[in-house]
Short mmCIF file of N, CA, C and O in Angstrom, two decimals:
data_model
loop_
_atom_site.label_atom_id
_atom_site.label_comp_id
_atom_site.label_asym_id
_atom_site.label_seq_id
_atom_site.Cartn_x
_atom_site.Cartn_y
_atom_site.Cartn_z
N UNK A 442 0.84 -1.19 0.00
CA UNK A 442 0.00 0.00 0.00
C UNK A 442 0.88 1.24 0.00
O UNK A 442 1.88 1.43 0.69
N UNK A 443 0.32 2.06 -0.91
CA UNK A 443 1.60 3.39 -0.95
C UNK A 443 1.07 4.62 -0.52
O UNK A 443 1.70 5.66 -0.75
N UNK A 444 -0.35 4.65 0.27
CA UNK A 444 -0.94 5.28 0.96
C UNK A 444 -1.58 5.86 -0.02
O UNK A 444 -1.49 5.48 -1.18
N UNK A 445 -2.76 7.53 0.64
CA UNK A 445 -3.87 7.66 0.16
C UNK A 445 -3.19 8.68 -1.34
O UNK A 445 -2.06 9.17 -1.27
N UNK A 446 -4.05 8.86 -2.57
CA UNK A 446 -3.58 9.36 -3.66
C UNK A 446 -4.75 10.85 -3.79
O UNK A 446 -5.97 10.85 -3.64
N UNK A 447 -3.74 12.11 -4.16
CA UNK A 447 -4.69 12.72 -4.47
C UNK A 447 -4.42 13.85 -5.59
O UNK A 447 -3.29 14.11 -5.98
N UNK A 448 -5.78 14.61 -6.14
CA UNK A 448 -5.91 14.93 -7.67
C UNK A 448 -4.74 16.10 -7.62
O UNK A 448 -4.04 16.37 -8.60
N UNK A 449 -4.63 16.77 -6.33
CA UNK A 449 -3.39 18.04 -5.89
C UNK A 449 -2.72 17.33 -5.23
O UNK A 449 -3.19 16.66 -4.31
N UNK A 450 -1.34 17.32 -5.62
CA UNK A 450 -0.20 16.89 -4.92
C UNK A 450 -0.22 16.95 -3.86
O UNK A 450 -0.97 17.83 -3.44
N UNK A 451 0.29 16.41 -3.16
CA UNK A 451 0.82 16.43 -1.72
C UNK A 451 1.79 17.37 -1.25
O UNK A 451 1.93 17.78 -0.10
N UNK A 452 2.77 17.82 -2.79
CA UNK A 452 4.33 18.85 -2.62
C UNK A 452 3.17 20.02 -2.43
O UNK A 452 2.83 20.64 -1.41
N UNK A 453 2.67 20.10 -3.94
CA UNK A 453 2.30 21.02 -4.12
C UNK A 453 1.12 21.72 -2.72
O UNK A 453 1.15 22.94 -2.65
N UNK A 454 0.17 21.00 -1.71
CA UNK A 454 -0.51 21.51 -1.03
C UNK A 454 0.50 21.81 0.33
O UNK A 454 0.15 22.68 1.13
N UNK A 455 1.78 21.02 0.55
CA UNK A 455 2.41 21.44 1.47
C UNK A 455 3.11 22.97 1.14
O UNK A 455 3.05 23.90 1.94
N UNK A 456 3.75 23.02 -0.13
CA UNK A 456 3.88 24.55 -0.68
C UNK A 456 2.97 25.38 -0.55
O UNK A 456 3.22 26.54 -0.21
N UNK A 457 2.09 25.08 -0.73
CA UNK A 457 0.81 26.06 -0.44
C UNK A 457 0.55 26.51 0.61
O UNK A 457 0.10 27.65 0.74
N UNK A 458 0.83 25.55 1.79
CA UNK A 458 0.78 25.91 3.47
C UNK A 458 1.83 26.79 3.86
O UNK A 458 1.72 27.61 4.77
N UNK A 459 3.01 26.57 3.06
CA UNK A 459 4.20 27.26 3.53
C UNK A 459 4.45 28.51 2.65
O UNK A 459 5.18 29.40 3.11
N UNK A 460 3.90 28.63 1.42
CA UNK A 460 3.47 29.90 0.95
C UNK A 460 2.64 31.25 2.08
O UNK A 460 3.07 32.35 2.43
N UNK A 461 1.37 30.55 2.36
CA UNK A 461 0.80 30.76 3.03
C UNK A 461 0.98 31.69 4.55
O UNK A 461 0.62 32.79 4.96
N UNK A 462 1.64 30.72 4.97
CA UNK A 462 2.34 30.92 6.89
C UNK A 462 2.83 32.53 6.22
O UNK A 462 2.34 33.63 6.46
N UNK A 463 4.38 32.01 4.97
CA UNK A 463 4.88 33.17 4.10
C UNK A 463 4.09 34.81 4.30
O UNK A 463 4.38 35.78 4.99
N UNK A 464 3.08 34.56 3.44
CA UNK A 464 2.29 35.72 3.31
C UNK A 464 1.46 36.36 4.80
O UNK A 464 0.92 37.46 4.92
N UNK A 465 1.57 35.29 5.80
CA UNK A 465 0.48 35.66 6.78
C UNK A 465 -1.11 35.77 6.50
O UNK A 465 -1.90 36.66 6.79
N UNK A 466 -1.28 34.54 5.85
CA UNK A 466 -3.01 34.36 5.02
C UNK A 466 -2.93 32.64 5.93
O UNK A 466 -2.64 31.48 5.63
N UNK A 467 -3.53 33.59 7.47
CA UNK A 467 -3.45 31.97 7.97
C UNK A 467 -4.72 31.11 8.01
O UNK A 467 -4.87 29.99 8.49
N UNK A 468 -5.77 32.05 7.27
CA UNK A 468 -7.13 31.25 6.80
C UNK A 468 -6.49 30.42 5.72
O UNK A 468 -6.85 29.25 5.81
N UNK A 469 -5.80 30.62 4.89
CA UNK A 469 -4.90 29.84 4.15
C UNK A 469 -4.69 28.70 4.16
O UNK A 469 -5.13 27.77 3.48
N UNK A 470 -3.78 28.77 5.19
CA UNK A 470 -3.35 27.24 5.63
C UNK A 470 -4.09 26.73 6.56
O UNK A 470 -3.41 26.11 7.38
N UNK A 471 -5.42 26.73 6.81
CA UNK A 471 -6.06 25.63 7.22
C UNK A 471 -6.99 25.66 5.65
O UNK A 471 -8.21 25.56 5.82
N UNK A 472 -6.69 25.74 4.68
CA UNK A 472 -7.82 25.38 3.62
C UNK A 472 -8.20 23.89 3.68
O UNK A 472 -9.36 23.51 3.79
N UNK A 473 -6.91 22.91 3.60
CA UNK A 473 -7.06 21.48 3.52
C UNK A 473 -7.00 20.27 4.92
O UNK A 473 -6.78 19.06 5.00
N UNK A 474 -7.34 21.36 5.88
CA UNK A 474 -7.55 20.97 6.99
C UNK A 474 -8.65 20.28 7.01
O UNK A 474 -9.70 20.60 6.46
N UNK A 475 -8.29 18.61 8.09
CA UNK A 475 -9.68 18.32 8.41
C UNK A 475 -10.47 18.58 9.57
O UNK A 475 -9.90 19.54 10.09
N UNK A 476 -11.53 18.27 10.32
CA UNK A 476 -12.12 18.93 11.14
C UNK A 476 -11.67 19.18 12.22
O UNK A 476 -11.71 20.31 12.72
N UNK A 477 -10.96 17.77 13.01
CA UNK A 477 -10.35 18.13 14.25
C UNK A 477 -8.65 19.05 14.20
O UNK A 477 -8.02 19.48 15.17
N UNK A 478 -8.29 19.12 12.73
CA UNK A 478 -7.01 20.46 12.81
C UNK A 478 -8.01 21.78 12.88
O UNK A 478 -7.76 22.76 13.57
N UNK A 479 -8.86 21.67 12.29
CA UNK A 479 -9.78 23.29 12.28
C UNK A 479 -10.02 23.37 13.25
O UNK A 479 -9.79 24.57 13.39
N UNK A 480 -10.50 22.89 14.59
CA UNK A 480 -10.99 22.81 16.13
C UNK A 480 -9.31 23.31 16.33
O UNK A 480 -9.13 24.51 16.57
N UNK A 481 -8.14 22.44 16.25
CA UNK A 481 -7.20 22.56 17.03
C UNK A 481 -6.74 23.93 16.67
O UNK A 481 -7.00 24.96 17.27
N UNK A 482 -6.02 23.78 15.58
CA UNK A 482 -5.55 25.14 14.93
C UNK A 482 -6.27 25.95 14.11
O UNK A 482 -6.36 25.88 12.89
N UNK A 483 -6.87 26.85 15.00
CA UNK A 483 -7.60 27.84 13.52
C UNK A 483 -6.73 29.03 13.05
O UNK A 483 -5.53 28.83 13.24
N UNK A 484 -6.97 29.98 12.59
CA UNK A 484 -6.11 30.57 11.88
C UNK A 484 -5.34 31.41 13.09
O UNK A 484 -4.13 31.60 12.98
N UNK A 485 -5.94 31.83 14.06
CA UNK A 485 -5.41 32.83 14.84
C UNK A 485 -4.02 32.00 15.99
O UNK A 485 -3.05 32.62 16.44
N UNK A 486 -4.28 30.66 16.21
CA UNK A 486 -3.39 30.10 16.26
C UNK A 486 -2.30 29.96 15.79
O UNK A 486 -1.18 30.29 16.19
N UNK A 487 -2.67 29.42 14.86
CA UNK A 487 -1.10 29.38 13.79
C UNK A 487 -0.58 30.49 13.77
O UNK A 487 0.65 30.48 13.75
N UNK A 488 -1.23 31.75 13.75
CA UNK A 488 -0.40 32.98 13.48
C UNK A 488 0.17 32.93 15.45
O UNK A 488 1.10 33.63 15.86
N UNK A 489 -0.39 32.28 16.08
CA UNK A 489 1.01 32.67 17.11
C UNK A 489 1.64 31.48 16.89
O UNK A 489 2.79 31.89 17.08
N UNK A 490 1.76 30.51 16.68
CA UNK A 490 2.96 29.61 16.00
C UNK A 490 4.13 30.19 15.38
O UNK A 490 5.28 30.21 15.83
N UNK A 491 3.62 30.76 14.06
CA UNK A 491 4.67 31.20 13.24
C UNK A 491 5.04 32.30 13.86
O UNK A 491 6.20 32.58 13.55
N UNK A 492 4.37 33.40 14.94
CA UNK A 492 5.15 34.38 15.29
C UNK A 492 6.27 33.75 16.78
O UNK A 492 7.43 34.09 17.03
N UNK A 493 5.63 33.03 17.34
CA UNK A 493 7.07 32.05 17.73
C UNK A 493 7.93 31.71 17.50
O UNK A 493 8.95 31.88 18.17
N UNK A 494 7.80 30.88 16.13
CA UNK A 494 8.89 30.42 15.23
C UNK A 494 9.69 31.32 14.76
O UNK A 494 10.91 31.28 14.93
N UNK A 495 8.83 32.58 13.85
CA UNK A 495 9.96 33.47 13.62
C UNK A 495 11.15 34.36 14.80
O UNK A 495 12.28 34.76 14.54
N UNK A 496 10.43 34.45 16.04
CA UNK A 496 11.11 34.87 17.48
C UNK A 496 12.11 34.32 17.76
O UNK A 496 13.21 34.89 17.76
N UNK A 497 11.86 32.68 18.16
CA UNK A 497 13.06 31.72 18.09
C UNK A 497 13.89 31.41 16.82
O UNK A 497 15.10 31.26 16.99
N UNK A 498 13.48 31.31 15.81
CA UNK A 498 13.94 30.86 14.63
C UNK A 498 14.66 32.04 13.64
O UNK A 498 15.60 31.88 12.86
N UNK A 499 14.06 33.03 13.86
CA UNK A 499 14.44 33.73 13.58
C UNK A 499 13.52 34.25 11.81
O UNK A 499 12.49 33.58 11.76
N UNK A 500 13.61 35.03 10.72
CA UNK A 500 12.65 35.28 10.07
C UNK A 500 12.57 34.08 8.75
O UNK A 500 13.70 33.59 8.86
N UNK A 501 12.11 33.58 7.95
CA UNK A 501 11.76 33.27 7.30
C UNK A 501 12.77 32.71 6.09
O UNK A 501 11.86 32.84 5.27
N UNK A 502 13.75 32.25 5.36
CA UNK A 502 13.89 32.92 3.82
C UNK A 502 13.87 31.92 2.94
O UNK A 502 13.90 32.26 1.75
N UNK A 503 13.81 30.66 3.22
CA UNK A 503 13.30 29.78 2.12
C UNK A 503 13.00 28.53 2.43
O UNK A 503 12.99 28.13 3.60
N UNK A 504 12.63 27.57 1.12
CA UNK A 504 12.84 26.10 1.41
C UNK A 504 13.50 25.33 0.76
O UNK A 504 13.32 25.36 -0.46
N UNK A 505 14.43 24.43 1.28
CA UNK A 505 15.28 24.06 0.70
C UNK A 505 14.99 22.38 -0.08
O UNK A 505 15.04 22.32 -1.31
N UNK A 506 14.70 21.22 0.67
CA UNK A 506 14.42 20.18 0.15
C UNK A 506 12.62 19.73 0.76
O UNK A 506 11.91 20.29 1.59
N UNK A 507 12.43 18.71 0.05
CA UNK A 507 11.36 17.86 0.26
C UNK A 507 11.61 16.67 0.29
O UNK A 507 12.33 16.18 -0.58
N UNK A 508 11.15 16.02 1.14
CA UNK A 508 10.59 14.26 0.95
C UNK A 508 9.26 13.62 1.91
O UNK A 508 8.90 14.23 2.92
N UNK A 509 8.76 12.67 1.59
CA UNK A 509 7.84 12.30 2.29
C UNK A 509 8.16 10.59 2.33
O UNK A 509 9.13 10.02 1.85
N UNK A 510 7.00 9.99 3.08
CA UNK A 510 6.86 8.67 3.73
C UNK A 510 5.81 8.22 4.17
O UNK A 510 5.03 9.01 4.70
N UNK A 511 5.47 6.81 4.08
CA UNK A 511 4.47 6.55 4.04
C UNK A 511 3.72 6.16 5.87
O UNK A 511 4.39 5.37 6.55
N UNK A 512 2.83 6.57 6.31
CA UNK A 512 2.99 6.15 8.14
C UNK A 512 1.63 5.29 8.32
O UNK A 512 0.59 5.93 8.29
N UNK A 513 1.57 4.15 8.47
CA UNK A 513 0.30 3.25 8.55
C UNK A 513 -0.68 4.02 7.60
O UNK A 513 -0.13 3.97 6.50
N UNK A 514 -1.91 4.74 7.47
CA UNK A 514 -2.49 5.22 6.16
C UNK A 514 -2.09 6.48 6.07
O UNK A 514 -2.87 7.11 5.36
N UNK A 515 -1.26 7.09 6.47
CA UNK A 515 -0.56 8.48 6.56
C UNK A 515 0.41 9.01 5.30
O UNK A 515 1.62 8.80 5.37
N UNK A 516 0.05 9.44 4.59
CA UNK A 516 1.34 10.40 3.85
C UNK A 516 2.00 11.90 4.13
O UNK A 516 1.58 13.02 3.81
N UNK A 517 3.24 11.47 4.89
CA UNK A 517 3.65 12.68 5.47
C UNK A 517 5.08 13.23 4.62
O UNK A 517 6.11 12.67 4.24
N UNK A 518 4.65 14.40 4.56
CA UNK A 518 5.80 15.12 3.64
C UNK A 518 6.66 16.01 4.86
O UNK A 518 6.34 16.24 6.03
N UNK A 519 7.55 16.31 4.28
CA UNK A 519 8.65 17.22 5.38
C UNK A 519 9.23 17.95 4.17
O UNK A 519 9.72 17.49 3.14
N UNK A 520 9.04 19.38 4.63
CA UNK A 520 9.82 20.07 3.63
C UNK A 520 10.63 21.17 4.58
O UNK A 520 10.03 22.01 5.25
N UNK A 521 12.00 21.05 4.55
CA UNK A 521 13.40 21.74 5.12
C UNK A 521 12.90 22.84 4.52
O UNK A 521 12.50 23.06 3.37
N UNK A 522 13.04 23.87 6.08
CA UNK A 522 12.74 25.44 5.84
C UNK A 522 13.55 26.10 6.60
O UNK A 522 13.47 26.18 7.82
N UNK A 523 14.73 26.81 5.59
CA UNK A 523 15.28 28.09 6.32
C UNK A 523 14.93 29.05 6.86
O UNK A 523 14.16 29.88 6.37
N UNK A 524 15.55 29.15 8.22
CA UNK A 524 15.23 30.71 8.57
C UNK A 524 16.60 31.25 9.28
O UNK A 524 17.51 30.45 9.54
N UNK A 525 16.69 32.43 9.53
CA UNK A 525 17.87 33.07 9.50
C UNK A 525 18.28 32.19 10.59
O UNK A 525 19.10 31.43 10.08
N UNK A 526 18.13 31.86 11.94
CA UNK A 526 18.73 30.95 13.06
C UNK A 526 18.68 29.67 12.74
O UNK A 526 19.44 29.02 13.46
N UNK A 527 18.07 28.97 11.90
CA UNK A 527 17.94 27.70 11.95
C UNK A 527 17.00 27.22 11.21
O UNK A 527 16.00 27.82 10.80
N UNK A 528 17.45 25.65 10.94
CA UNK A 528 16.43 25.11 10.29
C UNK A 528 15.45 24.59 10.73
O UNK A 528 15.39 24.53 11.96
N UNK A 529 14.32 24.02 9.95
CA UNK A 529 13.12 23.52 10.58
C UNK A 529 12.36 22.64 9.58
O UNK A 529 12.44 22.79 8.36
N UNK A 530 11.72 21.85 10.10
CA UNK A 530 10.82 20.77 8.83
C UNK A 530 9.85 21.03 9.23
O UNK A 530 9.56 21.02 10.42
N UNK A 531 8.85 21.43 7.95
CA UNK A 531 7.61 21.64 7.95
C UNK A 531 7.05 20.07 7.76
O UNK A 531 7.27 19.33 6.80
N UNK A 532 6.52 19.90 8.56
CA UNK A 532 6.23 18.17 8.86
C UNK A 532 4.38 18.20 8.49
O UNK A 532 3.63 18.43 9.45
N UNK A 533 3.92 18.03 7.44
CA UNK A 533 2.40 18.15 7.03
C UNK A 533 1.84 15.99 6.96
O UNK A 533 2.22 14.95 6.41
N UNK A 534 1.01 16.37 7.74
CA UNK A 534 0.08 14.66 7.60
C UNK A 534 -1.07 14.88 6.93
O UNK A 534 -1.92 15.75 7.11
N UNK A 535 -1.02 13.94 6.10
CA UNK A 535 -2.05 13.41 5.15
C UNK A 535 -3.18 12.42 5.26
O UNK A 535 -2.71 11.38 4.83
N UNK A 536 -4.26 12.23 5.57
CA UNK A 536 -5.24 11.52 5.74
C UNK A 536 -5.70 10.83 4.34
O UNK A 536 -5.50 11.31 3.23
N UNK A 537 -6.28 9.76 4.60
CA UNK A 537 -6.99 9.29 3.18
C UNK A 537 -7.99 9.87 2.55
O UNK A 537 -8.65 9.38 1.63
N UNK A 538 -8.14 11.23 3.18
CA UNK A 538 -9.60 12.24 1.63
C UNK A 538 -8.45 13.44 1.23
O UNK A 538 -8.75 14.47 0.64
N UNK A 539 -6.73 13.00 1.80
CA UNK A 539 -6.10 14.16 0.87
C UNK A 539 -6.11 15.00 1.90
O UNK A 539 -5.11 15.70 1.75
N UNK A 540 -6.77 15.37 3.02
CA UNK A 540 -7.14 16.64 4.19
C UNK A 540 -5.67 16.61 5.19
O UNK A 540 -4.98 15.60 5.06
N UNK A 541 -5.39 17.20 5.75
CA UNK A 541 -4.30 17.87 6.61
C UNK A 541 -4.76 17.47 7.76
O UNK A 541 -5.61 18.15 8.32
N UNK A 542 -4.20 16.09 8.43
CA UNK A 542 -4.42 15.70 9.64
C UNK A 542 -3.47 16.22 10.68
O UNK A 542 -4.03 16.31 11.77
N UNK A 543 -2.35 16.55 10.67
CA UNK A 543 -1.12 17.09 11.68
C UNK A 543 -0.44 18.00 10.99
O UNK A 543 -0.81 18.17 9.83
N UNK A 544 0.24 18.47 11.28
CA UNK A 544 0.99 20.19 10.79
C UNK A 544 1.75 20.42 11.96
O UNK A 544 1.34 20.66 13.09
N UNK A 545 3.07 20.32 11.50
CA UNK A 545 4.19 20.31 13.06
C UNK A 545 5.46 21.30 12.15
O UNK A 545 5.74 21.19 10.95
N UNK A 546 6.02 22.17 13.05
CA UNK A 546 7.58 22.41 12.57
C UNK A 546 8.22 21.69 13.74
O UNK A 546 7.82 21.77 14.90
N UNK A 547 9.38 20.90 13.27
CA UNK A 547 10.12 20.08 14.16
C UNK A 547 11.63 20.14 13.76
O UNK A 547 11.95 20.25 12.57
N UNK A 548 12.60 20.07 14.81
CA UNK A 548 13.93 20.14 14.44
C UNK A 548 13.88 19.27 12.80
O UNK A 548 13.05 18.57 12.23
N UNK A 549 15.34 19.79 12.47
CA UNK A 549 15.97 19.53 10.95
C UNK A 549 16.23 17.86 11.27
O UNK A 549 15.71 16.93 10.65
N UNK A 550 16.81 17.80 11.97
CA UNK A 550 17.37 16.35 12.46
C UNK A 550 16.54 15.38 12.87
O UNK A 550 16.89 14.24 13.15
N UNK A 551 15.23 15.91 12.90
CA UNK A 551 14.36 14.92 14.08
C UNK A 551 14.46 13.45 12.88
O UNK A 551 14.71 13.63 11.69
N UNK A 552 14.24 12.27 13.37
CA UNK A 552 14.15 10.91 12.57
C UNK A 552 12.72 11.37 12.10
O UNK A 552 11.86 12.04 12.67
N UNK A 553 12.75 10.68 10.64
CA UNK A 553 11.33 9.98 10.20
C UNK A 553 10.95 9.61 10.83
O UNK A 553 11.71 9.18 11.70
N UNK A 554 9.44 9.40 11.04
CA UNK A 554 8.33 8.69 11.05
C UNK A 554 8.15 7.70 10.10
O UNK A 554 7.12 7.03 10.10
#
């Protein structure tokens, strides 16, 4: 099983989240959220996330690689994101309707899942 398949990429909707955070359009990045991330994180959340992240982390300036993996029915992508102090993986989970079950920044180093 190579987990769930969908009609928008998986790169491409994790780019979109991290576009997103980018612009500060944090109705944005819950577009492909499923219900219990919309309960957890709604938009006003995440915007104190990322204003954390940028505090500790320092500001923003790119992304460097992608890969993903498959986790019991999970497709989770990690995409390496620079910011001026440090790196960080945008760690996005995938459910089987394609929807955004977890959304983590986690050290550069942390092991796969």
């Amino acid at each position: 099983d190579n987990g769930p398949v969908c009609s928008t990429g998986f790169y491409e909707k994790s780019k979109y989240i991290l576009v997103c955070f980018e612009k500060g359009d944090f109705a944005g990045v819950t577009k492909d959220f499923d219900e219990t991330m919309k309960k957890q994180l709604p938009p006003e959340k995440l915007k104190e996330v990322w204003n954390m992240i940028n505090q500790q982390a320092g500001i923003y300036i790119k992304f460097s690689t992608m890969e993903d993996t498959i986790y019991q029915q999970y497709k989770i992508v990690y995409m390496t994101c620079i910011f001026q102090n440090a790196k960080l993986k945008l760690k996005t989970v995938f459910n089987t309707e394609c929807q955004v079950a977890g959304l983590f920044f986690v050290p550069e180093n942390e092991p796969k899942l």
